[in-house]
PDB file of C-alpha atoms in Angstrom:
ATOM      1  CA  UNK A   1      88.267 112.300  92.067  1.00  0.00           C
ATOM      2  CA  UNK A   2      88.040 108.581  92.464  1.00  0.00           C
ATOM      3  CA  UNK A   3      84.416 106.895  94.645  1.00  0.00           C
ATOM      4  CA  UNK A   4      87.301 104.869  96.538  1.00  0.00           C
ATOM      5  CA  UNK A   5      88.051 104.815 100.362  1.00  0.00           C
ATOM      6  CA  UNK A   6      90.838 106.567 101.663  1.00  0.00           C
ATOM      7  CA  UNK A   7      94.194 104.008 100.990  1.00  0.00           C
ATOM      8  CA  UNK A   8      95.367 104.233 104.498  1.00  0.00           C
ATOM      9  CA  UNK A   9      98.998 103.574 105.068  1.00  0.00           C
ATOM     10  CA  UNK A  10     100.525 100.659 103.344  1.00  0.00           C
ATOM     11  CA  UNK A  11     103.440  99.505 101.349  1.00  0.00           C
ATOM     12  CA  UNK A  12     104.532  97.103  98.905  1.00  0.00           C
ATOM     13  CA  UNK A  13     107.754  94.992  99.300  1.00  0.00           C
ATOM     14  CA  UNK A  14     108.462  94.461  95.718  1.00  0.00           C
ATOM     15  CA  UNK A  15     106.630  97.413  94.443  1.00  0.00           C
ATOM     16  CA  UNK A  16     106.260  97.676  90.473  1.00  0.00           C
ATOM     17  CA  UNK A  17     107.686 101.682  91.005  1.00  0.00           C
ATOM     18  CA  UNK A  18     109.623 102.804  87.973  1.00  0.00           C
ATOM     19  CA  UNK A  19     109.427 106.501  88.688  1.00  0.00           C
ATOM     20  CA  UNK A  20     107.738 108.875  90.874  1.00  0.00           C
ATOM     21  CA  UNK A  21     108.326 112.634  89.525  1.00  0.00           C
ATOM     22  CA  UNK A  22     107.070 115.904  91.898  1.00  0.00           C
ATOM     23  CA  UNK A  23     106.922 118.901  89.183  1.00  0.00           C
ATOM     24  CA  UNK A  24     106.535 122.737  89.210  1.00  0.00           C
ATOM     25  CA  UNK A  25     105.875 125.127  87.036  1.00  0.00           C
ATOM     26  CA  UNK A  26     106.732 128.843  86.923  1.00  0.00           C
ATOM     27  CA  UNK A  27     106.951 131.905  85.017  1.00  0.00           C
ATOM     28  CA  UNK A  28     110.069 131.570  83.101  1.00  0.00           C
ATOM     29  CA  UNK A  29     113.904 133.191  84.736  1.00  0.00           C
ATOM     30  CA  UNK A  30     116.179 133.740  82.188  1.00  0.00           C
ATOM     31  CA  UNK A  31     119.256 133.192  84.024  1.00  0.00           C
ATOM     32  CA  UNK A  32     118.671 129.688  85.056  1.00  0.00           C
ATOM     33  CA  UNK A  33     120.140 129.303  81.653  1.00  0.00           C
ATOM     34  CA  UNK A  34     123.178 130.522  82.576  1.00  0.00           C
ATOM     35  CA  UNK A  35     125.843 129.002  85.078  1.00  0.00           C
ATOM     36  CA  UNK A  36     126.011 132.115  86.833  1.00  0.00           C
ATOM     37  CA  UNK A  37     122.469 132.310  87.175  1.00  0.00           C
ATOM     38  CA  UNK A  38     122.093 128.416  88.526  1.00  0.00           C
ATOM     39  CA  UNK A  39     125.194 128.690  90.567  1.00  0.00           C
ATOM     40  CA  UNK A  40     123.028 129.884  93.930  1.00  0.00           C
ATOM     41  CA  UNK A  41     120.783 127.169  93.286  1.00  0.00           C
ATOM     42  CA  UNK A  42     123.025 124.407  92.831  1.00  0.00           C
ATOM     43  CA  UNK A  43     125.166 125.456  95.817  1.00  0.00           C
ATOM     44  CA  UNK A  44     121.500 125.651  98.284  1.00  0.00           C
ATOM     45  CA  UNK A  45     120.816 121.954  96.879  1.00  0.00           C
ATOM     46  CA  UNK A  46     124.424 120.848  96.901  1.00  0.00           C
ATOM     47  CA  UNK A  47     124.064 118.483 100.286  1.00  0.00           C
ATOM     48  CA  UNK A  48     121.041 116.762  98.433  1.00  0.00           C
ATOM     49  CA  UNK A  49     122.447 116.865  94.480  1.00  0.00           C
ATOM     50  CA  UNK A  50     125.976 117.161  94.732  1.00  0.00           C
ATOM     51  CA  UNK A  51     126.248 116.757  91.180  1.00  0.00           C
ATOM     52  CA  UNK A  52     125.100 118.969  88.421  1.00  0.00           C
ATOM     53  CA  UNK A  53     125.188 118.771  84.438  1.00  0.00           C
ATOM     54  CA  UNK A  54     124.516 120.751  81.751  1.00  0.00           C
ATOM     55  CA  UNK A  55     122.462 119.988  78.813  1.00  0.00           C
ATOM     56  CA  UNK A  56     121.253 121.279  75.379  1.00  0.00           C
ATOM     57  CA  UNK A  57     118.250 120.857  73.802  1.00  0.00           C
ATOM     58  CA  UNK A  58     117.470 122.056  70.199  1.00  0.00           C
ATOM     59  CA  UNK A  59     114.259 122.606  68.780  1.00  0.00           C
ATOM     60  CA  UNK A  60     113.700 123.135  65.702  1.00  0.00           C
ATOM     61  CA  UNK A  61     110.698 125.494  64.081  1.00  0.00           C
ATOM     62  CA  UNK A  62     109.140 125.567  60.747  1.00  0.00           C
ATOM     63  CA  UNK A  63     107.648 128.120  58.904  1.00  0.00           C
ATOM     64  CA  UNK A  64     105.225 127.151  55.877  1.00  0.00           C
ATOM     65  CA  UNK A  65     104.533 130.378  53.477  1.00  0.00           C
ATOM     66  CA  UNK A  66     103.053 131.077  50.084  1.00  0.00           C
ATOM     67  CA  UNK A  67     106.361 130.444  48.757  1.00  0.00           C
ATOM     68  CA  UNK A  68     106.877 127.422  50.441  1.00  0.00           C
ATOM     69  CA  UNK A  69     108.717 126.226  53.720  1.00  0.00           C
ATOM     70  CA  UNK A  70     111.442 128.417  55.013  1.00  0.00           C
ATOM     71  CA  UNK A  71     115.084 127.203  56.631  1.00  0.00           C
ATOM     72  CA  UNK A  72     114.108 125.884  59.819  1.00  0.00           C
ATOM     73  CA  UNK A  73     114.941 128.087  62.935  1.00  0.00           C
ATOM     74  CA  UNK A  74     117.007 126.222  65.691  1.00  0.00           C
ATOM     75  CA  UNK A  75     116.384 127.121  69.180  1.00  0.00           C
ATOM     76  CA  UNK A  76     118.391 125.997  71.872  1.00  0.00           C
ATOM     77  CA  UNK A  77     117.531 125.679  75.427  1.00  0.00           C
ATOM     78  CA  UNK A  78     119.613 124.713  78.225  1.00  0.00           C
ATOM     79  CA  UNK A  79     118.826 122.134  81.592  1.00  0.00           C
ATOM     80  CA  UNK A  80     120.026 121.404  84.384  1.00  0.00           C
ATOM     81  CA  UNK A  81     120.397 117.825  85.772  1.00  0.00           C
ATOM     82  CA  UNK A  82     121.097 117.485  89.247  1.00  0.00           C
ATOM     83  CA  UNK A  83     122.109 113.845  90.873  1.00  0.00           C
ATOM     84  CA  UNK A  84     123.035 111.882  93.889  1.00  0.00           C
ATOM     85  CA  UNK A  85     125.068 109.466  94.266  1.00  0.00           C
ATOM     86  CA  UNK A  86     121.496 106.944  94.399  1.00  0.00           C
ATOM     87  CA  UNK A  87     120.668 107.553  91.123  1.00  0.00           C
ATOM     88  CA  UNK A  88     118.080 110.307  91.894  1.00  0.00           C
ATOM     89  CA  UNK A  89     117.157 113.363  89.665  1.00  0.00           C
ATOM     90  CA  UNK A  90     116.310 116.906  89.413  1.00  0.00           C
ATOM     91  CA  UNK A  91     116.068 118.314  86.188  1.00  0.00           C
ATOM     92  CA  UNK A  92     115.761 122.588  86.520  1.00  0.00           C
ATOM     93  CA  UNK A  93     114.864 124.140  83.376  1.00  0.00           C
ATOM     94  CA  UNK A  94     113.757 128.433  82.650  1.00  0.00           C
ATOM     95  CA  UNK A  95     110.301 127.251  83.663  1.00  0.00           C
ATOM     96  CA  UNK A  96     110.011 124.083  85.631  1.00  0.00           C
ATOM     97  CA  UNK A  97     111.718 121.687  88.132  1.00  0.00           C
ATOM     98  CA  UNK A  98     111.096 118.104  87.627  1.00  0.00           C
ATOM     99  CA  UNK A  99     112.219 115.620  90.943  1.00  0.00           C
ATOM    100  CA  UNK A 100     112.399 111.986  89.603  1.00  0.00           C
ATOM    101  CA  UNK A 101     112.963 109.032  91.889  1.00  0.00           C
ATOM    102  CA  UNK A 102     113.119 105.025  90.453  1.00  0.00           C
ATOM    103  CA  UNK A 103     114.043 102.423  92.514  1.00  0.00           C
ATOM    104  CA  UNK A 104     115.817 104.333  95.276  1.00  0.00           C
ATOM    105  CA  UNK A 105     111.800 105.679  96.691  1.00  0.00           C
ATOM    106  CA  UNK A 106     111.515 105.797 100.137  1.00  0.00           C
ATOM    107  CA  UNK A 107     108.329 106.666 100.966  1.00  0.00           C
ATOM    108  CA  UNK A 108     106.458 109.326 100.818  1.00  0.00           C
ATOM    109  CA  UNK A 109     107.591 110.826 104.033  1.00  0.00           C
ATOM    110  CA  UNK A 110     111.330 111.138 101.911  1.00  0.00           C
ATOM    111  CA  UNK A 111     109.636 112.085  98.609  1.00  0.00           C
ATOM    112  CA  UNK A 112     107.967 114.424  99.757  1.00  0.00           C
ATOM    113  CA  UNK A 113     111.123 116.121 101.742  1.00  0.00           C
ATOM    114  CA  UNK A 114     112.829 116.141  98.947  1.00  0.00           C
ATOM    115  CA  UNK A 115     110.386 118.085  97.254  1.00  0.00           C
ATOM    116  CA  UNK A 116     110.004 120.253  99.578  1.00  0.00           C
ATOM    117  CA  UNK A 117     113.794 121.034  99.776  1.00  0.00           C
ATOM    118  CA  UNK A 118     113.667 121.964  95.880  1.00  0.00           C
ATOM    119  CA  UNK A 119     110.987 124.078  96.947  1.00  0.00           C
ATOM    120  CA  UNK A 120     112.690 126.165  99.532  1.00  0.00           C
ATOM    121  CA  UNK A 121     115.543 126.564  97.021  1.00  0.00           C
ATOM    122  CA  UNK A 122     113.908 128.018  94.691  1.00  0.00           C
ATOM    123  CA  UNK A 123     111.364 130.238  96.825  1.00  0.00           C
ATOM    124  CA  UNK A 124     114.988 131.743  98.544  1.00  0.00           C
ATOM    125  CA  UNK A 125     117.126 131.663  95.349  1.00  0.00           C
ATOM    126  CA  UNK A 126     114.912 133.035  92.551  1.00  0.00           C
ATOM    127  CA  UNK A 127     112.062 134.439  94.650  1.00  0.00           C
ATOM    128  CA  UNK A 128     109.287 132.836  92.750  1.00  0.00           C
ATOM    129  CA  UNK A 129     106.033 134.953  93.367  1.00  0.00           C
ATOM    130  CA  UNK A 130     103.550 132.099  91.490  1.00  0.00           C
ATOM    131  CA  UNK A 131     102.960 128.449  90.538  1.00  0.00           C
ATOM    132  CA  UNK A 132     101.390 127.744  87.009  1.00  0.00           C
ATOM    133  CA  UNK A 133     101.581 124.331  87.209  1.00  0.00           C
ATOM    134  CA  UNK A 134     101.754 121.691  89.877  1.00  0.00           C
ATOM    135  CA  UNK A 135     102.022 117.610  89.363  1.00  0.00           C
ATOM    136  CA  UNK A 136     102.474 114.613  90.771  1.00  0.00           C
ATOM    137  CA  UNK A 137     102.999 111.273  88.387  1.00  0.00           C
ATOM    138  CA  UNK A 138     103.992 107.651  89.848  1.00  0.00           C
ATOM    139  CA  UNK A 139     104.941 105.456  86.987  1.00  0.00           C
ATOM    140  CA  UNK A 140     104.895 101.765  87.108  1.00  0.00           C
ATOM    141  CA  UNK A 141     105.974  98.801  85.173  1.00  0.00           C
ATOM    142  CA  UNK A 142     105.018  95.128  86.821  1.00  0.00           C
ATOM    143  CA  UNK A 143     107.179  92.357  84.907  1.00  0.00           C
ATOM    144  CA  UNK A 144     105.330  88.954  84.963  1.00  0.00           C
ATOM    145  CA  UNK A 145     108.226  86.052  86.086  1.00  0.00           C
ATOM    146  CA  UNK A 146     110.398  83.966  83.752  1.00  0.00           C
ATOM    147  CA  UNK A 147     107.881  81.695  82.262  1.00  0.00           C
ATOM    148  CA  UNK A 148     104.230  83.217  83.367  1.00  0.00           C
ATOM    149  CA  UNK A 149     104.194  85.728  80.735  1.00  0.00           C
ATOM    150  CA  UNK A 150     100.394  86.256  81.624  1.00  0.00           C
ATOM    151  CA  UNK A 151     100.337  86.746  85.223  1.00  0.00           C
ATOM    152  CA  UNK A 152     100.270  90.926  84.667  1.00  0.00           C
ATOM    153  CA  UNK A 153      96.516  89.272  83.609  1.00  0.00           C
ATOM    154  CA  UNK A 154      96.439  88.151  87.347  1.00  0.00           C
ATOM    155  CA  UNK A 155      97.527  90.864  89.483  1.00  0.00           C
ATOM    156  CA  UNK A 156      95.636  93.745  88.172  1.00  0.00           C
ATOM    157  CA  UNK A 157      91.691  93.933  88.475  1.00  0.00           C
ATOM    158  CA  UNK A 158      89.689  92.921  84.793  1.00  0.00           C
ATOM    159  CA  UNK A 159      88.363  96.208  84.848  1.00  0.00           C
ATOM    160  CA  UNK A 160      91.523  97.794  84.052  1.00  0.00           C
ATOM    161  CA  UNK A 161      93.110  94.627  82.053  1.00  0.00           C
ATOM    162  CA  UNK A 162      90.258  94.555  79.555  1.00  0.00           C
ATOM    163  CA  UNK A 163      89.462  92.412  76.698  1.00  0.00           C
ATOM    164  CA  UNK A 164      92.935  91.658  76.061  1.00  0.00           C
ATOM    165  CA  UNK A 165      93.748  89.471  79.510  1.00  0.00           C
ATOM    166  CA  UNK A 166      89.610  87.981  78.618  1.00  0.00           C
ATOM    167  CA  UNK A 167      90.440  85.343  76.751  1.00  0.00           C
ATOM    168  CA  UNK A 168      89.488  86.630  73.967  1.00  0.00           C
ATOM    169  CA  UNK A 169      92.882  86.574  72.289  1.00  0.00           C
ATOM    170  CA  UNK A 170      94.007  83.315  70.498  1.00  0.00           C
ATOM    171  CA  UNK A 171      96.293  81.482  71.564  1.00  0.00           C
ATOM    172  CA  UNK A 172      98.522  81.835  68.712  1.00  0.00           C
ATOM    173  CA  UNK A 173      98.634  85.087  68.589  1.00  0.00           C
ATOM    174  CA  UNK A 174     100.789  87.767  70.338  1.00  0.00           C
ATOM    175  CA  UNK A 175      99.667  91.422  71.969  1.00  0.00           C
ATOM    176  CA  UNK A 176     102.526  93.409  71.691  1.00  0.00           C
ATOM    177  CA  UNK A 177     100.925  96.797  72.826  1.00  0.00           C
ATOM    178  CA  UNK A 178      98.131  97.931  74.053  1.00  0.00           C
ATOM    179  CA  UNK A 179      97.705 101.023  76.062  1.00  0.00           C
ATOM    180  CA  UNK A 180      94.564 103.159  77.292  1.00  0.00           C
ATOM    181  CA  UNK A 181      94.603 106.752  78.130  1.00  0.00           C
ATOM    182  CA  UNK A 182      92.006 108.196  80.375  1.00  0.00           C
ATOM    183  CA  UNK A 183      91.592 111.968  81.148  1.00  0.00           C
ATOM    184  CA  UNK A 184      89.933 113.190  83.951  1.00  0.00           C
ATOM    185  CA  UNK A 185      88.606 116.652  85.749  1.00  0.00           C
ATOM    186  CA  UNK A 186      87.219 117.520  88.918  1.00  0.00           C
ATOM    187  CA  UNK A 187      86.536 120.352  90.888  1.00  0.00           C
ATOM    188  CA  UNK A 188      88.859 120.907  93.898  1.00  0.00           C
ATOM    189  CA  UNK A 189      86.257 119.782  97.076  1.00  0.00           C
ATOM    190  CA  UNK A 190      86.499 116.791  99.773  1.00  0.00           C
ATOM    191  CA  UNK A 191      90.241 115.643  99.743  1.00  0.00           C
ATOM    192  CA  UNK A 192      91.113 117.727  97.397  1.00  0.00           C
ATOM    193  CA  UNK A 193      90.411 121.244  98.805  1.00  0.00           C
ATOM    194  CA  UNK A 194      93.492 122.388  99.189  1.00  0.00           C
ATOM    195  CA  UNK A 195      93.742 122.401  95.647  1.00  0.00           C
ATOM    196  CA  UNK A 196      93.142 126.734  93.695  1.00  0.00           C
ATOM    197  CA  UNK A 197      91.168 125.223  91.314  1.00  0.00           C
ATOM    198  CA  UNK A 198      90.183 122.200  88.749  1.00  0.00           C
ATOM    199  CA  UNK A 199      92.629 118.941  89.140  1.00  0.00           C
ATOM    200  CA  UNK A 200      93.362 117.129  85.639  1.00  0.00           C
ATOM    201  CA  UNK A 201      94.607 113.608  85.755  1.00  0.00           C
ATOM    202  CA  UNK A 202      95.763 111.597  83.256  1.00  0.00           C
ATOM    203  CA  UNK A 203      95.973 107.330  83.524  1.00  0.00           C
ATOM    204  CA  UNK A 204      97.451 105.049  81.326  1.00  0.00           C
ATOM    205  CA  UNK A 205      96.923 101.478  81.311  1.00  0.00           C
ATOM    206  CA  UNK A 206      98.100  98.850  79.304  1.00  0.00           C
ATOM    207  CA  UNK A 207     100.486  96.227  77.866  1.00  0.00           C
ATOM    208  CA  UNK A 208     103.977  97.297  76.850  1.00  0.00           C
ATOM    209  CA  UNK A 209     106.107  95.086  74.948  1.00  0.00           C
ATOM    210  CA  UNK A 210     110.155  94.982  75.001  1.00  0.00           C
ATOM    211  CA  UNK A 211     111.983  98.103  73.360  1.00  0.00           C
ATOM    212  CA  UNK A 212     108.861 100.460  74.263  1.00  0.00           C
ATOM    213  CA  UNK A 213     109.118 103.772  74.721  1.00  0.00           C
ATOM    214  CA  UNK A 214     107.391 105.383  77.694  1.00  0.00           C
ATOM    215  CA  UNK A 215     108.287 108.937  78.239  1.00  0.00           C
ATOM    216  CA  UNK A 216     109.592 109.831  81.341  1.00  0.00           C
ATOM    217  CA  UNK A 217     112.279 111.805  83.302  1.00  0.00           C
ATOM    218  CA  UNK A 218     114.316 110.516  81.808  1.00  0.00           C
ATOM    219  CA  UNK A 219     112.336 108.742  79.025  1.00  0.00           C
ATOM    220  CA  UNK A 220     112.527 104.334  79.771  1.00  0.00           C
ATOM    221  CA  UNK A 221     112.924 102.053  77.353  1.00  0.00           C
ATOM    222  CA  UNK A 222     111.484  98.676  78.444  1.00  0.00           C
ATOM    223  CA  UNK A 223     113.569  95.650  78.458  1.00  0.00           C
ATOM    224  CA  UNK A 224     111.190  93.106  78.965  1.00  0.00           C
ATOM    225  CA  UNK A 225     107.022  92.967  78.159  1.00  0.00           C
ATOM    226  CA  UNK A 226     105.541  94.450  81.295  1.00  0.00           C
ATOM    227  CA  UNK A 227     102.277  95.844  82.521  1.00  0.00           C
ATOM    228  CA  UNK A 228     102.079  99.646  82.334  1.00  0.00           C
ATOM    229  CA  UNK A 229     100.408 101.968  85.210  1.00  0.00           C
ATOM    230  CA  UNK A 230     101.166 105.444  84.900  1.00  0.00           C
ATOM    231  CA  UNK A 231      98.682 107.965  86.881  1.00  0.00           C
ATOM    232  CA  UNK A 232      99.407 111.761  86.553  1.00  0.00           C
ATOM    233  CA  UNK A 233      97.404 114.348  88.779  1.00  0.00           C
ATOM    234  CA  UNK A 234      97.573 117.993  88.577  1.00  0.00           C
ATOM    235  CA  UNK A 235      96.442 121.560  89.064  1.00  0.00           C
ATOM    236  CA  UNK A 236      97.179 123.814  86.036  1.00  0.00           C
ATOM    237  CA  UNK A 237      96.143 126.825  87.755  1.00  0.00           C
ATOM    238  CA  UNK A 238      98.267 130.039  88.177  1.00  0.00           C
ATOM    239  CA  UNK A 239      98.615 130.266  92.265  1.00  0.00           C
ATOM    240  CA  UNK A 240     100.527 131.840  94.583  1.00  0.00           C
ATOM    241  CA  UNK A 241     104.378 129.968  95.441  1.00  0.00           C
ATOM    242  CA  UNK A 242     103.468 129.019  98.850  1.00  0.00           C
ATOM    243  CA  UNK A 243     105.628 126.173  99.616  1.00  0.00           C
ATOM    244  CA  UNK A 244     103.278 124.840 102.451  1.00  0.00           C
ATOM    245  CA  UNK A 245     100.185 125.357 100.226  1.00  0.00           C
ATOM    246  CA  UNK A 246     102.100 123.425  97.519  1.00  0.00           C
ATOM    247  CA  UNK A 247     102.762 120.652  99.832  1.00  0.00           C
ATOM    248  CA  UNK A 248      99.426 120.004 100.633  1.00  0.00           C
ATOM    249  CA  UNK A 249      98.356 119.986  97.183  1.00  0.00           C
ATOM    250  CA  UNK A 250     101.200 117.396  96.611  1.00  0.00           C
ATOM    251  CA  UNK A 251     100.053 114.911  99.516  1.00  0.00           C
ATOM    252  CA  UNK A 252      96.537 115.426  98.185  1.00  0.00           C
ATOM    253  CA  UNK A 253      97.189 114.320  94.645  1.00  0.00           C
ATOM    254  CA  UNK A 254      99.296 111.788  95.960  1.00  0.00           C
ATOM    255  CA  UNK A 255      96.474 110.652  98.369  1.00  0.00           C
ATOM    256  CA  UNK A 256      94.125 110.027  95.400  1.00  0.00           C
ATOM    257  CA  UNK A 257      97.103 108.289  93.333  1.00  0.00           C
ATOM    258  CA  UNK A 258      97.382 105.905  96.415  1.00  0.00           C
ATOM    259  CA  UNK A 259      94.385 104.706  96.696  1.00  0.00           C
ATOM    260  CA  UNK A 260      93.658 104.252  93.296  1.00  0.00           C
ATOM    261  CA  UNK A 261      96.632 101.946  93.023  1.00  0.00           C
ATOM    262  CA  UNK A 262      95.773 100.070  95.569  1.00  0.00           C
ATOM    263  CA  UNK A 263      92.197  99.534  94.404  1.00  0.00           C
ATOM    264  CA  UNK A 264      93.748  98.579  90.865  1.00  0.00           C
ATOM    265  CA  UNK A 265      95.618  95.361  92.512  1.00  0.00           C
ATOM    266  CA  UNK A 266      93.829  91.933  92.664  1.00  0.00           C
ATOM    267  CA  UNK A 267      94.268  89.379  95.853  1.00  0.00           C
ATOM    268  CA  UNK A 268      96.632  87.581  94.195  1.00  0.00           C
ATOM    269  CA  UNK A 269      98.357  91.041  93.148  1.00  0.00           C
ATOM    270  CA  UNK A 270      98.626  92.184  96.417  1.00  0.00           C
ATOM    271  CA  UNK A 271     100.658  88.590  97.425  1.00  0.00           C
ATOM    272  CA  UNK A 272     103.218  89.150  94.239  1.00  0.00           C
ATOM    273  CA  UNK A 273     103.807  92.815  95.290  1.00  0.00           C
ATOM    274  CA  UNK A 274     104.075  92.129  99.262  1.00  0.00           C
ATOM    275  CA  UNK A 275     101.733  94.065 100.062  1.00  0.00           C
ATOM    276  CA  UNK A 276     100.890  94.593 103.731  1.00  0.00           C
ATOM    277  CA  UNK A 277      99.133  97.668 105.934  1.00  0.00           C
ATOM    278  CA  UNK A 278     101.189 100.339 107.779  1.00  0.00           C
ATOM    279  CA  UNK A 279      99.893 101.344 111.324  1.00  0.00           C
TER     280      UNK A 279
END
């Protein structure tokens, strides 16, 4: 997807990592509304989640006729939100399992075990027969230090800052947003062959000011102005639930997320973060 050399191994001591979410998509089961019908899931994942919640979500639908708008219809759906005791998440819904880890990420390696482990559940539990959706998403939000509210303008390449972190700006005025959205597709060939068909990815760059929203699982709410890097990859193509298949498909997208990252950080970027190479 990307003209960019393979990342190799490397990590980042004071990585800007908000979330990184693993997700899966399936033809809806009914009873994974129920507690009866989670109850064999939750007690396969119970060593990794011991900790499960129910919640409610209502949506609401309306209907515009000739005669004007009817009553709204309320529809509610139910989730599942499994945790540890680190602050890590699986949300299981009718359709979809969403893993989401923040600042407790351990490395791929642990990510994607973990995955892998929801994976198995559900393959033994439900016996899932297809994948309609696969995606990998690592979110990030780097924080310029007390006092160098510009350095965000420093540690990411000027390709991906833009005219904002130019100059351009006055200095008496203020950016209080600014964020980019890129969509991409590519055919599934070269790193990506694992991959049934097309991979979509979606990046989005930019400044975010305090008390932003950025959706997310669950949805942030930034405290402080920080620089927003949020790369999604996917395959929305109906496949067969292979967990190894799936796997490599994972590391794959997650390959390509890597080493666009990395190309994304300037010299001085790479000091701030700590970044240094992994043999």
């Amino acid at each position: 997807m990307f003209e960019l050399e393979g990342a190799g191994r490397y990590r980042l001591e004071r990585a800007p990592l908000a979330q990184a979410l693993a997700q899966v998509r399936f033809p809806l089961i009914a009873r994974l509304q129920t507690l009866p019908g989670v109850a064999p899931v939750q007690d396969r994942l119970r060593d990794l989640f011991p900790y499960m919640e129910q919640q409610r979500v209502q949506e609401f639908a309306l209907q515009v006729g000739p005669g004007g708008p009817s009553a709204p219809e309320v529809e509610t759906s139910v989730t599942w939100e499994f945790t540890d005791d680190d602050g890590r998440l699986l949300v299981l819904a009718a359709g979809s399992a969403t893993l989401s880890v923040g600042e407790q990420y351990d490395g791929i390696e642990d990510f994607s075990g973990r995955f892998r482990e929801v994976l198995d559940a559900l393959a033994a539990v439900e016996g899932l027969r297809r994948c309609d959706r696969l995606g990998v998403r690592y979110l990030s939000l780097a924080e310029p230090p007390p006092g160098d509210d510009d350095a965000w303008a420093r540690w990411f390449r000027p390709e991906l800052t833009g005219w904002i972190a130019s100059g351009v700006v006055a200095a008496d005025a203020t950016v209080t947003g600014s964020i980019t959205q890129t969509q991409l597709a590519c055919p599934p060939s070269n790193d990506l062959g694992a991959c049934p068909g097309d991979v979509g990815a979606l990046v989005r760059h930019g400044f975010a000011g305090p008390s932003a929203a950025i959706p997310g699982v669950p949805p942030i709410v930034t405290t402080n102005a920080a620089y927003l890097l949020d790369l999604d990859l996917f395959v929305a193509v109906p496949q067969r639930f292979d967990i190894d298949g799936l796997l490599a498909q994972f590391l794959a997208l997650h390959g390509q997320i890597d080493r666009f990252f990395k190309w994304t950080l300037t010299d001085e970027g790479r000091e701030y973060f700590g970044y240094e190479d992994v043999e």
